Structures are given as structure tokens and as C-alpha cells.
Amino acid sequence: MGIKDLLTRSLDFLPFSRRYGGMSLITLTFPDGAQRQYDAGTTAAAVAQSIAPSLAKKAVAANFNGSDVDLDLPLLADGTLSIITRDSDAALPLIRHDAAHVMAEAVQKIFPGTQVTIGPSIENGFYYDFYREQPFTTDDLAAIEAEMKKIVERGASFTREVWSRKDAINFFKAKGEHFKVELIENLPGDEDIRIYKQGEWLDLCRGPHMPTTKHLGTAFKLMSVAGAYWRGDHTKAQLQRIYGTAWREQKELDAYLDMLKEAEARDHRKLGKELELFHQQEEAVGNVFWHPKGWVIWQQLENFIRGRLRQHGYHEVRTPQLIDRKLWEESGHWEKFGANMFTVTDSDKRELAIKPMNCPAHVQIFKQGIKSYRDLPLRLAEFGCCHRNEPSGALHGIMRVRAFTQDDAHIFCTPEQVTDEALKYCQLQFDVYRDLGFDKIGVKLSLRPDVRAGTDETWDKAENGLREALRLAKIEFTELPGEGAFYGPKVEFQLTDAIGRTWQCGTLQLDFVLPERLDATYIGEDGAKHRPVMLHRALLGSMERFIGILIEHYAGRFPLWLAPVQIVVATITEGASGYAQEVVKELRAAGLRAELDIRNEKINYKIREHSLQKIPIIAVIGAKEAEDKTLALRRLGSDAQEIVTFRDAIAVFQVEAKVPE
């Protein structure tokens, strides 16, 4: 295929303002705002060379008008251009994508006859799904990894070709790659069939890729094998998915593997069992059995949030679990989520759904009686128990369940109140997260998708309102074009935990659709009916999931106010039992969660046992402490011992155990 054909094909997926041949120059705008003109058809590699040879040497791809492209792709239009170097964060998805291709080649080299299906880069790594009757083993992963390093060392160039649909189908049929044939047959008729080669091996791929396999480097590792279904459909072929991780350099890989080890030690399922917080079992798939200690954490967290809601003018409500299908149809949820709803039929033969979310029910409360603009904003909150029929393969401890409770709230306000309400919410959100021990909080503003409800004017007002709120709150944020909900833009809050993982938790979403669908109105100053704006917001999201995050963030070492058992009073001698019982009684009277250990065991054994249970404070009492009315205090994680009077200890504990306000 000649350059003319390549240029013509490139027009199908590059944005452009003028075609090659119509005008010989294009204007490129760089990240610093500078502009330069180049001949149409210039590649990003040539642009990098023109800026600085050192930049060209480090370049692995480019971003043109918001899309990553190969360095050798001809640029045919005006646009924004940034060069991606291998040491940049933007290179990580490319490294992982290349790693997937290199892994697929290695698998087919070692295990001829294996079919490759789909292999994307994902967060922190990559995977590829293979069809092979014999299962892969751990030893196989080591062999594949070794072959991958040979492929990297050969340094074959990644080259892009565009094939006809017929040629691509015939090629993969001849190879016995039936899954690839199906993929091609299901592509839109006008879509390019792009092929990427690395030496003699090739695959169907949209790209882009780095210049050669050598650019991948060797900071990768194959992690595991899991089952998968073709196209995620359990009625289709069973595949084997090999997961891997890839990084820019070895120290990043080592740090990631260390983090995984730490994450395994912090796994909420493991700690939940060891600390007797909860359990799950097959008779209630996707549900949680909360034990006394775990339920203490739940209650403390719920009361903490409830206190904040009172301070911020929320009214707590409670809505039904079973609601007639008609309401879900009116709200639009039945069409979108009906397959994931649990339903029952009542004695009158009506089909009822166990609610998967609370918002339509809150609109029903808003609609009771006539609302005036003077009643707004109205903030309705609920710790609402919801059920969703999640696929069994998606369930994960208490992080992903079928029955969960949302700390949900909906704010009904006028369009003019949106910015102020969003600002107040953002301030509340940050305060709550910091009090829960999360200092690093990322914020993203998701903007209008291509398919959406409402006018552009309405979306402009909504997006600008959220932007203004974030700016007034002095919150740094990034924008995600096209990622908003169907009914409105949303602000997403991401937490970074103690070992560097990020968790998507709180959200603030603007909704113009549901008030319209369910006919919610208020009387404005002009005496006419108006639609309220509905803000959906959740501070924690799912209570279950957030508790799982807290368990892993703290590794079970909860701050004193959240700890299920705050203090254990342990005796050294039998003669100190009377005083120990008196101490526990007084601690409990002071509102502290204290337990007594007067077993006939050595004190070192008791201390070790309670330390493994992550008890924050152990108060040791021997004959001297009993005589002096003192306590020998040991804090979790410290070998130091502090002698304090009993009364002083209670005063200190009460301050430390106070729920944040």
C-alpha cells in the first residue's frame, strides 16, 4: 500500500479542517499554546524532530486532537498536538497495550493452535483472552514471560496496515482464528480493518502502538489466569484470560508488586473474618451477615454521617422497599435497569420491584402537597437499602454486593440555587473524607455525552454551575468530556487510600430529566409552575463498600471512635480482678466500648492476642495498679507503656473517642 492510500485511509479517523491536496499547510497547536505550520502529511515523529532531536529520541506516540496516534501517522489537519515520551504517564497505556500484543505472540509461539481474541490495556496492566482447550498453568506463565522478553529484545517494528474486509476475513479464516473473523464481520461496514504487525506476527487492532517491541522494556509480569466468556456471554465459548502488569521501569513494577502484597494483607474479606466483623455464605449470595463488632462500625459511621446531615439542613426520610413497576417505567429506570431488578408479584397480581435506587421514591415525597420556591432548597436524605441483581462473577466481598445501603440524598432546588448547593455539598464532601482519614481527594467533572436529554442551553447552565461551585470551593478538577450521565453532568470524588489505590466514592449529579418524567413542580415567584432541579448526591456511596474501603485503608487499625472494641482491661494477677471489673464498669458508663480479660493466662499472651485483634488500647492491671488506682496503658503498634491514673485515663479516652463533628 502506497503513501497516497495511507493518507486517504487516515482521513477516516483523523479530525480535519482541510484535506491533503486542498491546502499544503496545516497549523499545529502545542500544549504551551505555541503554533507552528507544517506540510500536510507531516508525521508526529517529524514534528518531534523539528522541535528537538532529544524529544524525537524519547517519543513513542502522539496525541492529536485528543486521540493517541502512531508517530508515523500522517497529520492532515489543523489541530492540537502533544508528543508522548516513554517516561510520561501518558505512555503507560501504550506500554500495556504493546505488552498485550507481545504476550499474544508469545502464547501462539509456545502453544500453536491457540486462538487470540481481545486484549486491551487496563488500569495498572493488561490482559488477553485466549481460546485453548488445555488450561494454562503457573509454569506456563513463566514460560510465556520468558518468550516475551525474547520478543522485546528482537525489537521488531510495529507497523500499521489497512486491509479490505474480504482480505482480513480470508486471512484469519485460513489461520483458524474464528473469533477474529466474528469481530471483523460485526464491525460497521464503513470501518477500516486495521492490522498491526510486529515482525511476522500480526493482529487486528485499532492502535496506536509504540515504534518497536523494544520500547516495551522488561518491566512487566504475568499475574494470573482467570476464566472468561466470549463477549462476556455465559452462553458463548469459555476462554482463558491471562492478566499482566507493565510499567515504565523496574522500580515501578517492584513498587506495584509490593503494593499488591500489602493489599493482600489488608484484604477486607480476610480481615473481616479475622476481626469477626462480618461473613458471607452461599445461602445469601451477595448479602452480608454483620457480626456485633462489624455492626458497631456501621452504626458509628451512620451516626457520623447523620450528624453531618443535621448540621447541613437535611431531612431524613424512609421509603418503601417494594414499589409498583409502573413507577419504575415512568421514571425510565425499568427500561435501563429492569434486567437487574428483583421483582415479586403481590396478591393482586401486580408486579413489584425491590428498589435498586431511592430517587423516584424521594420525588414522590417532594410531590406531596404544593411546594413553593420558598420551600427550596429541600434536602431529603435516606440510608436506603437497595437491591440489584449483579452477576455472580462481579461480586466481591462487601465491595460489590446485591443488597446494599446508600447514604443517599436528593436536593430539590431552583436553577438559580444550583451553584450554591453544589458548593455546600463539595465542602461537606471534603470535610467528611478528611475526618475519615483521606487527605488526597481527586475530583473530576463529567460533561455532556453525545446522547443526552435536555437542550444545549440547559447543559451549558448545569456545567457552568458545577464549574463555578468547584472554583468557589478552590477545588482542582479535571474535565471528562462525554462522560456525564444521560440526564446531566456530574462531579466525581476519588479517594486515595493508605497504599496509593484510588476509589470512586462520592458523586454529585444534576438531573433535569426525573423531575420532568415524574411531574415534580414548585410554584415560583411569578405564581407559575416550574420544574425543580434535582441534585443526586452520596457522600460514601454504598455503606458496605465504604466500610470495606475503611477496613483496607486502616488495615483493621481503626481510629478510636470507629473501633468496635476501644479498650481491653487485662489483668496480670487474680487479685487485680475486682479493680479491673470496676474500671470496665466506669469506662462503659463513660460511653466507651470496653471489655474485660481476667482469664488465667500470662499477660504477654493476652497482649499478643488483643493486638492481633487490633484493639487500640490495652489497659494492664497488676497488684501495684490495683493498689494505686492506676492503669498501665499500651497503644496498638507501640511497645511503650504509660502509667496514668484511672480518672485521667477516662478523660483522655473520652476526648480521643469523640465522633468527629
XYZ file of C-alpha atoms in Angstrom:
661
model
C 0.000 0.000 0.000
C 1.416 3.405 -1.038
C 1.519 6.660 0.909
C -1.395 8.033 -1.093
C -3.592 5.124 0.007
C -2.435 5.532 3.591
C -3.243 9.234 3.555
C -6.685 8.579 2.158
C -7.379 5.908 4.768
C -6.159 8.233 7.518
C -8.881 10.740 6.706
C -11.486 8.314 8.015
C -10.326 8.568 11.598
C -8.447 11.867 11.883
C -10.412 15.070 12.516
C -9.627 17.605 9.830
C -10.382 21.089 8.582
C -8.819 20.725 5.151
C -7.694 17.688 3.191
C -4.255 16.946 1.819
C -4.007 18.457 -1.659
C -6.605 21.173 -0.978
C -4.105 23.216 1.023
C -0.465 22.326 1.566
C -0.011 23.620 5.101
C -1.543 22.672 8.446
C -1.284 24.559 11.729
C -0.412 22.603 14.854
C -1.004 23.978 18.352
C 1.202 22.638 21.153
C 0.463 22.253 24.896
C 2.184 25.543 25.731
C -0.045 27.388 23.252
C 2.670 27.830 20.629
C 1.717 27.258 16.987
C 3.726 26.081 14.009
C 2.895 25.329 10.401
C 3.905 22.109 8.654
C 3.305 20.463 5.322
C 0.120 18.388 5.298
C 1.103 14.752 5.700
C 3.889 15.517 8.162
C 4.178 12.853 10.860
C 4.351 13.432 14.596
C 7.833 11.898 14.509
C 8.976 14.597 12.076
C 7.351 17.282 14.212
C 9.207 15.996 17.296
C 12.470 16.034 15.353
C 11.829 19.619 14.261
C 11.313 20.688 17.874
C 14.342 18.890 19.341
C 16.231 15.728 18.366
C 16.260 14.744 22.050
C 12.455 14.866 22.076
C 12.252 12.723 18.958
C 14.526 10.154 20.570
C 12.228 9.808 23.598
C 8.942 9.965 21.655
C 6.790 6.835 21.435
C 3.455 8.259 20.178
C 1.497 11.496 19.968
C -1.855 12.886 20.949
C -3.637 14.667 18.113
C -6.896 16.488 18.842
C -7.451 14.391 21.960
C -6.701 10.968 20.443
C -3.466 8.998 20.743
C -1.893 8.259 17.340
C 1.164 6.476 15.972
C 4.282 8.583 15.473
C 4.345 7.781 11.754
C 0.703 8.628 11.063
C 0.400 11.494 8.526
C -1.227 14.578 10.030
C -3.686 16.047 7.556
C -5.475 18.755 9.509
C -5.071 21.699 11.821
C -5.182 20.626 15.429
C -3.598 20.299 18.838
C -0.576 18.045 19.120
C 1.437 16.789 22.058
C 4.326 14.360 21.843
C 4.138 11.364 24.194
C 7.510 10.354 25.597
C 8.149 6.979 27.156
C 8.851 8.472 30.575
C 5.443 10.235 30.726
C 2.288 8.965 32.396
C 0.582 9.089 29.001
C 2.911 6.311 27.821
C 1.626 3.754 30.335
C -1.486 2.710 28.358
C 0.706 2.297 25.261
C 3.248 0.188 27.152
C 0.451 -2.039 28.435
C -1.204 -2.298 25.030
C 2.108 -3.326 23.458
C 2.631 -5.825 26.273
C -0.709 -7.465 25.433
C 0.343 -7.896 21.793
C 3.759 -9.241 22.757
C 2.123 -11.690 25.185
C -0.280 -12.900 22.467
C 2.632 -13.545 20.098
C 4.489 -15.431 22.826
C 1.446 -17.593 23.595
C 0.948 -18.564 19.955
C 4.667 -19.286 19.585
C 4.730 -21.647 22.586
C 1.222 -23.090 22.163
C 0.437 -23.342 18.428
C -3.265 -23.536 17.647
C -4.269 -21.181 20.461
C -6.727 -18.544 19.258
C -6.368 -14.946 20.403
C -9.498 -12.890 20.916
C -9.413 -9.466 22.623
C -6.549 -7.925 24.603
C -6.813 -4.389 25.971
C -4.761 -2.354 28.386
C -6.492 -1.806 31.720
C -5.730 0.118 34.883
C -2.275 -0.973 36.092
C -1.927 -3.629 33.408
C -3.364 -5.593 30.530
C -4.977 -8.890 29.651
C -5.667 -11.085 26.667
C -8.404 -13.691 26.270
C -7.362 -16.955 24.608
C -9.254 -19.970 23.359
C -7.403 -23.165 24.208
C -8.817 -26.453 25.433
C -5.943 -27.196 27.822
C -5.769 -24.824 30.803
C -2.751 -22.587 31.325
C -0.639 -23.288 34.420
C 1.642 -21.181 36.595
C 4.627 -22.772 34.861
C 3.128 -21.723 31.534
C 3.060 -18.104 32.685
C 6.777 -18.231 33.452
C 7.493 -19.675 30.000
C 5.331 -17.047 28.282
C 7.095 -14.293 30.200
C 10.491 -15.605 29.107
C 9.372 -15.692 25.465
C 8.016 -12.143 25.768
C 11.467 -10.926 26.795
C 12.959 -12.546 23.685
C 10.392 -10.761 21.505
C 11.198 -7.464 23.200
C 14.911 -7.985 22.653
C 14.376 -8.599 18.915
C 12.941 -5.093 18.676
C 10.584 -5.683 15.757
C 8.831 -2.564 14.463
C 5.107 -2.093 14.973
C 3.689 -1.352 11.538
C 0.127 -0.390 10.678
C -1.738 -1.637 7.617
C -5.287 -1.174 6.373
C -6.858 -4.264 4.767
C -10.068 -4.846 2.919
C -12.781 -6.611 4.883
C -12.641 -9.569 2.488
C -8.856 -9.983 2.761
C -8.954 -9.768 6.552
C -11.718 -12.361 6.857
C -9.978 -14.753 4.465
C -6.652 -14.363 6.282
C -7.996 -15.098 9.747
C -10.205 -17.937 8.470
C -7.136 -19.563 6.966
C -5.357 -19.228 10.318
C -8.287 -20.804 12.159
C -8.889 -17.559 14.078
C -12.682 -17.825 14.182
C -13.107 -15.224 16.925
C -11.232 -12.630 14.862
C -13.459 -13.421 11.885
C -16.546 -12.794 14.022
C -15.116 -9.486 15.231
C -14.475 -8.305 11.676
C -17.899 -9.416 10.459
C -19.543 -7.421 13.256
C -17.645 -4.198 12.540
C -19.616 -1.412 10.835
C -19.423 -1.704 7.076
C -17.528 1.564 6.608
C -14.934 0.940 9.343
C -11.275 0.381 8.461
C -9.835 -3.059 9.110
C -6.598 -2.064 10.757
C -3.829 -4.593 11.267
C -0.691 -4.131 13.343
C 2.387 -6.228 12.681
C 5.356 -6.812 14.957
C 7.774 -8.672 12.751
C 5.892 -11.601 11.216
C 3.152 -11.754 13.873
C 0.076 -9.610 13.422
C -3.286 -8.871 14.973
C -6.485 -6.984 14.315
C -6.114 -3.712 16.238
C -7.114 -0.048 16.178
C -3.802 1.048 17.675
C -1.805 3.046 18.356
C 1.468 1.357 19.288
C 4.984 2.437 20.155
C 7.619 2.265 17.392
C 9.104 -1.152 18.290
C 8.681 -4.018 20.730
C 11.952 -2.933 22.317
C 10.233 0.220 23.579
C 8.116 -2.024 25.822
C 11.092 -2.807 28.033
C 11.101 -5.692 30.503
C 9.288 -4.160 33.498
C 6.316 -6.481 33.129
C 4.986 -9.547 34.874
C 2.199 -12.028 34.157
C -0.004 -12.224 37.222
C -2.778 -14.778 36.907
C -5.166 -16.800 34.761
C -8.933 -16.486 35.051
C -11.952 -17.782 33.213
C -13.892 -15.556 30.838
C -16.663 -15.885 28.290
C -16.529 -14.717 24.720
C -18.038 -11.253 24.692
C -18.970 -11.658 28.363
C -21.837 -14.000 27.474
C -22.034 -17.189 29.547
C -23.814 -18.948 26.665
C -20.762 -18.471 24.438
C -17.324 -20.090 24.391
C -15.290 -20.372 27.580
C -11.974 -18.527 27.284
C -8.856 -18.200 29.403
C -7.781 -14.716 30.412
C -4.153 -14.041 31.253
C -3.623 -10.894 33.307
C -0.356 -8.993 33.392
C 1.066 -5.732 34.609
C 3.570 -3.490 32.844
C 5.418 -0.331 33.879
C 7.983 2.114 32.569
C 10.834 0.781 34.668
C 11.652 -1.989 37.117
C 11.376 0.143 40.247
C 7.765 0.990 39.323
C 6.998 -2.697 38.816
C 8.629 -3.587 42.142
C 6.650 -0.879 43.942
C 3.422 -2.119 42.382
C 4.125 -5.739 43.385
C 4.921 -4.595 46.933
C 1.636 -2.691 46.980
C -0.216 -5.842 45.909
C 1.348 -7.773 48.771
C 0.251 -5.068 51.169
C -3.211 -5.030 49.602
C -3.468 -8.791 50.117
C -2.606 -8.361 53.800
C -5.271 -5.647 54.053
C -7.961 -7.536 52.125
C -11.272 -6.689 53.805
C -12.521 -10.265 53.365
C -9.520 -11.651 55.241
C -9.624 -9.004 57.986
C -13.408 -9.204 58.215
C -13.090 -12.846 59.200
C -10.057 -12.432 61.477
C -11.588 -9.476 63.338
C -15.051 -11.075 63.468
C -16.730 -8.190 61.635
C -18.930 -9.985 59.097
C -19.279 -13.072 56.978
C -20.943 -14.145 53.735
C -22.288 -17.510 52.670
C -23.836 -19.277 49.683
C -27.348 -19.251 51.133
C -27.420 -15.451 50.735
C -25.234 -14.689 47.718
C -24.238 -11.042 47.523
C -25.506 -10.269 51.033
C -23.686 -9.598 54.289
C -24.104 -11.108 57.759
C -22.916 -8.353 60.079
C -21.450 -9.567 63.378
C -21.649 -7.449 66.553
C -18.216 -5.870 66.044
C -18.850 -5.078 62.402
C -22.243 -3.609 63.190
C -20.614 -1.233 65.680
C -18.518 0.179 62.821
C -21.650 0.509 60.692
C -23.564 2.326 63.433
C -20.689 4.661 64.208
C -20.288 5.549 60.539
C -24.016 6.032 60.038
C -24.317 8.230 63.124
C -21.312 10.262 61.981
C -22.962 10.942 58.598
C -26.350 11.537 60.222
C -24.821 14.221 62.440
C -23.339 15.987 59.407
C -26.684 15.840 57.606
C -28.422 17.552 60.514
C -25.812 20.302 60.506
C -26.376 20.895 56.792
C -30.151 21.079 56.843
C -31.115 17.643 55.520
C -34.385 15.933 56.405
C -34.049 12.177 56.835
C -36.785 10.057 55.268
C -37.611 6.398 54.771
C -39.169 4.989 51.604
C -40.659 1.573 50.675
C -38.629 -1.414 49.552
C -41.326 -2.688 47.163
C -42.695 -0.281 44.572
C -45.041 -0.973 41.662
C -43.396 -1.496 38.294
C -45.428 1.432 36.919
C -43.340 3.977 38.823
C -40.100 2.484 37.519
C -41.480 2.642 33.985
C -42.463 6.294 34.432
C -39.035 7.172 35.819
C -37.254 5.392 32.960
C -35.396 3.007 35.268
C -37.313 -0.050 34.088
C -36.070 0.383 30.533
C -32.457 0.864 31.616
C -32.191 -1.337 34.726
C -35.165 -3.708 34.589
C -32.959 -6.734 33.946
C -31.068 -6.028 37.180
C -34.142 -5.563 39.383
C -35.519 -8.221 41.707
C -39.282 -8.466 41.266
C -42.208 -10.118 43.040
C -45.925 -10.413 42.300
C -48.318 -9.438 45.071
C -51.724 -10.921 45.948
C -53.390 -8.546 43.471
C -51.156 -9.834 40.646
C -49.233 -6.559 40.454
C -45.545 -6.752 39.594
C -43.448 -5.003 42.231
C -39.732 -4.252 42.132
C -37.414 -4.238 45.120
C -35.949 -0.776 44.747
C -32.489 -0.587 43.142
C -32.206 3.125 43.967
C -34.042 5.731 46.041
C -34.514 8.702 43.705
C -38.037 8.042 42.312
C -39.328 7.498 45.858
C -37.865 10.820 47.000
C -39.651 12.571 44.146
C -42.907 11.101 45.486
C -42.253 12.729 48.868
C -41.464 16.032 47.183
C -44.764 15.877 45.275
C -46.900 15.589 48.388
C -48.569 18.965 48.806
C -47.815 22.146 46.883
C -44.211 23.334 47.042
C -43.263 26.989 46.769
C -39.928 28.493 45.793
C -39.751 29.492 49.471
C -39.579 25.775 50.380
C -36.447 25.296 48.286
C -33.873 24.020 48.546
C -35.390 20.871 50.041
C -32.759 18.282 51.037
C -34.071 14.733 51.551
C -31.666 12.079 52.846
C -32.064 8.349 53.374
C -29.945 5.410 54.424
C -31.828 3.438 51.811
C -31.435 -0.307 51.405
C -31.301 -1.187 47.695
C -31.078 -4.448 45.773
C -29.538 -5.083 42.364
C -29.187 -8.421 40.637
C -25.467 -8.166 39.984
C -23.850 -11.053 38.040
C -22.275 -13.545 40.422
C -18.888 -13.080 38.743
C -18.943 -9.365 39.562
C -19.496 -9.843 43.311
C -16.506 -9.076 45.531
C -16.744 -9.375 49.303
C -18.676 -6.416 50.671
C -17.271 -4.133 47.968
C -19.764 -5.386 45.352
C -22.957 -6.938 46.683
C -26.580 -7.418 45.704
C -28.065 -5.833 48.812
C -26.533 -2.543 49.892
C -27.380 0.658 51.725
C -26.736 4.069 50.186
C -26.188 7.210 52.224
C -28.348 8.799 49.598
C -29.800 12.285 49.336
C -31.612 14.392 46.774
C -31.680 18.164 46.767
C -34.623 19.829 45.051
C -33.765 23.414 44.169
C -34.314 26.215 41.690
C -31.879 26.634 38.761
C -30.503 29.737 40.489
C -29.648 27.705 43.609
C -27.617 25.007 41.837
C -24.184 26.622 42.221
C -24.667 27.415 45.909
C -25.995 23.927 46.695
C -23.148 22.305 44.766
C -20.632 24.448 46.642
C -22.086 23.469 50.027
C -22.065 19.827 49.043
C -18.426 19.904 47.901
C -17.355 21.476 51.189
C -19.289 18.825 53.115
C -17.786 16.055 50.993
C -14.213 17.163 51.622
C -14.816 17.621 55.359
C -16.277 14.133 55.684
C -13.458 12.434 53.794
C -10.757 14.206 55.756
C -12.393 13.270 59.049
C -12.407 9.662 57.858
C -8.663 9.764 57.211
C -8.483 10.534 53.489
C -6.379 13.598 52.646
C -5.786 13.002 48.942
C -9.014 13.549 47.034
C -9.242 13.790 43.255
C -12.184 15.495 41.557
C -13.474 15.006 38.022
C -16.246 16.875 36.237
C -18.029 14.649 33.720
C -19.600 16.628 30.894
C -22.405 16.106 28.379
C -22.454 12.808 26.480
C -23.394 12.576 22.806
C -26.743 11.006 23.669
C -28.464 13.126 26.294
C -31.690 14.696 27.431
C -32.245 18.441 27.602
C -31.186 21.391 25.492
C -27.662 22.703 24.982
C -28.718 25.823 26.868
C -29.720 23.715 29.876
C -26.466 21.756 29.732
C -24.430 24.956 29.487
C -26.098 26.267 32.624
C -25.644 22.985 34.501
C -21.992 22.502 33.593
C -21.113 26.117 34.291
C -22.924 25.912 37.621
C -20.808 22.934 38.701
C -17.615 24.537 37.402
C -18.359 27.694 39.342
C -19.046 25.708 42.525
C -15.745 23.845 42.236
C -13.854 27.063 41.604
C -15.504 28.851 44.512
C -14.551 25.906 46.715
C -10.975 26.238 45.364
C -11.030 22.618 44.262
C -8.719 21.486 41.475
C -10.517 19.290 38.977
C -10.175 17.706 35.568
C -12.922 17.606 32.975
C -14.103 14.426 31.264
C -15.894 15.316 28.020
C -18.682 12.907 27.132
C -18.652 11.109 30.496
C -21.707 12.763 32.062
C -24.952 10.934 32.785
C -27.796 10.914 30.268
C -29.724 13.391 32.410
C -26.980 15.776 33.489
C -23.304 16.441 34.333
C -21.736 15.051 37.487
C -18.857 15.642 39.869
C -16.957 12.513 40.925
C -14.767 12.281 44.023
C -11.874 9.808 44.143
C -10.136 8.830 47.367
C -6.530 7.674 47.585
C -6.012 5.165 50.376
C -3.014 4.436 52.587
C -1.268 2.302 49.945
C -1.963 4.547 46.969
C -5.075 2.963 45.462
C -7.888 5.195 44.241
C -11.557 4.582 44.945
C -14.514 6.244 43.248
C -16.985 7.035 46.038
C -18.928 10.276 46.355
C -20.834 11.833 43.460
C -22.911 14.907 42.781
C -25.186 14.651 39.743
C -27.509 17.216 38.205
C -30.789 15.820 36.888
C -33.284 17.673 34.707
C -34.979 14.512 33.454
C -36.517 12.810 36.501
C -38.485 15.867 37.719
C -39.913 16.103 34.190
C -40.721 12.394 33.914
C -42.395 12.268 37.323
C -44.046 15.690 37.024
C -42.398 17.381 40.014
C -43.185 21.117 40.226
C -42.979 24.114 42.527
C -44.691 27.491 42.419
C -42.246 30.248 41.508
C -42.228 33.910 42.430
C -44.263 34.573 39.282
C -47.064 32.297 40.521
C -46.461 29.783 37.720
C -45.368 26.142 37.943
C -41.694 25.384 37.420
C -39.599 22.236 37.368
C -37.094 21.882 40.194
C -33.528 20.861 39.509
C -32.742 17.578 41.243
C -29.245 17.013 42.637
C -28.410 13.385 43.370
C -25.612 13.102 45.917
C -23.944 10.442 48.024
C -21.092 11.087 50.430
C -19.988 7.494 50.901
C -21.957 5.700 48.195
C -22.602 2.177 49.417
C -22.167 1.765 53.178
C -20.947 -1.789 52.658
C -18.357 -0.805 50.081
C -17.146 2.164 52.084
C -16.667 0.046 55.205
C -14.661 -2.367 53.056
C -12.507 0.560 51.917
C -12.053 1.706 55.528
C -11.016 -1.792 56.627
C -8.334 -1.888 53.937
C -7.270 1.743 54.364
C -6.693 1.297 58.096
C -5.622 -2.374 57.784
C -8.116 -3.037 60.590
C -6.457 -0.482 62.912
C -9.415 1.848 63.194
C -9.243 5.232 64.891
C -10.587 5.054 68.429
C -14.047 6.435 67.584
C -14.624 3.741 64.932
C -13.000 0.767 66.675
C -15.534 -1.940 67.635
C -13.704 -2.528 70.919
C -11.830 0.537 72.075
C -10.172 -0.696 75.263
C -9.433 -4.078 76.800
C -8.662 -4.170 80.502
C -6.355 -7.164 81.105
C -5.188 -8.425 84.490
C -1.772 -9.797 85.443
C -2.854 -11.433 88.694
C -6.127 -12.808 90.001
C -6.009 -10.316 92.881
C -6.476 -7.416 90.440
C -9.778 -8.745 89.072
C -12.003 -6.681 91.376
C -10.352 -3.412 90.409
C -10.373 -4.417 86.697
C -14.135 -5.015 86.840
C -14.631 -1.628 88.468
C -12.546 0.035 85.736
C -14.555 -1.603 82.924
C -17.813 -0.579 84.555
C -16.663 3.049 84.769
C -15.339 3.039 81.205
C -18.671 1.779 79.886
C -20.540 4.338 81.979
C -18.395 6.993 80.277
C -19.640 5.762 76.892
C -16.546 3.791 75.954
C -16.574 0.320 74.406
C -14.501 -1.651 76.906
C -14.019 -5.373 77.509
C -12.593 -7.294 80.438
C -9.948 -10.030 80.251
C -9.390 -11.729 83.633
C -8.504 -15.138 82.198
C -5.832 -17.201 83.900
C -3.304 -16.567 81.112
C 0.093 -14.871 81.028
C -0.122 -11.139 80.308
C 2.144 -11.388 77.236
C -0.262 -13.916 75.744
C -3.201 -11.607 76.394
C -1.403 -8.600 74.900
C -0.465 -10.537 71.771
C -3.998 -11.865 71.317
C -5.635 -8.438 71.678
C -3.014 -6.829 69.448
C -3.869 -9.313 66.701
C -7.487 -8.230 67.143
C -6.313 -4.626 66.510
C -7.567 -3.342 69.879
C -6.389 0.298 70.061
C -5.691 0.407 73.824
C -4.825 -2.338 76.296
C -5.003 -1.303 79.961
C -2.850 -3.678 82.013
C -3.613 -4.067 85.724
C -1.412 -5.814 88.235
C -1.228 -5.668 92.040
C 0.518 -2.271 92.032
C -2.001 -0.704 89.608
C -4.854 -2.038 91.713
C -3.329 -0.551 94.857
C -2.523 2.841 93.265
C -5.743 3.053 91.213
C -3.710 3.457 88.027
C -3.568 1.816 84.595
C -0.553 0.682 82.570
C -1.559 1.646 79.011
C -0.260 0.047 75.825
C -1.195 1.547 72.460
C -1.576 -0.646 69.385
C 1.680 -0.725 67.431
C 3.831 0.533 70.315
C 5.872 -1.327 72.918
C 5.904 1.694 75.203
C 3.886 1.610 78.428
C 2.346 4.660 80.094
C 1.210 4.723 83.720
C -1.778 7.026 84.298
C -4.427 7.416 86.946
C -7.764 5.815 86.208
C -9.641 9.144 86.217
C -7.109 10.840 83.931
C -7.326 7.893 81.533
C -11.123 8.157 81.228
C -10.909 11.876 80.451
C -8.299 11.291 77.726
C -10.218 8.358 76.221
C -13.450 10.328 76.015
C -11.732 13.075 74.025
C -9.987 10.626 71.691
C -13.138 8.567 71.120
C -15.337 11.527 70.274
C -17.071 11.241 66.907
C -15.726 13.976 64.574
C -18.108 16.929 64.311
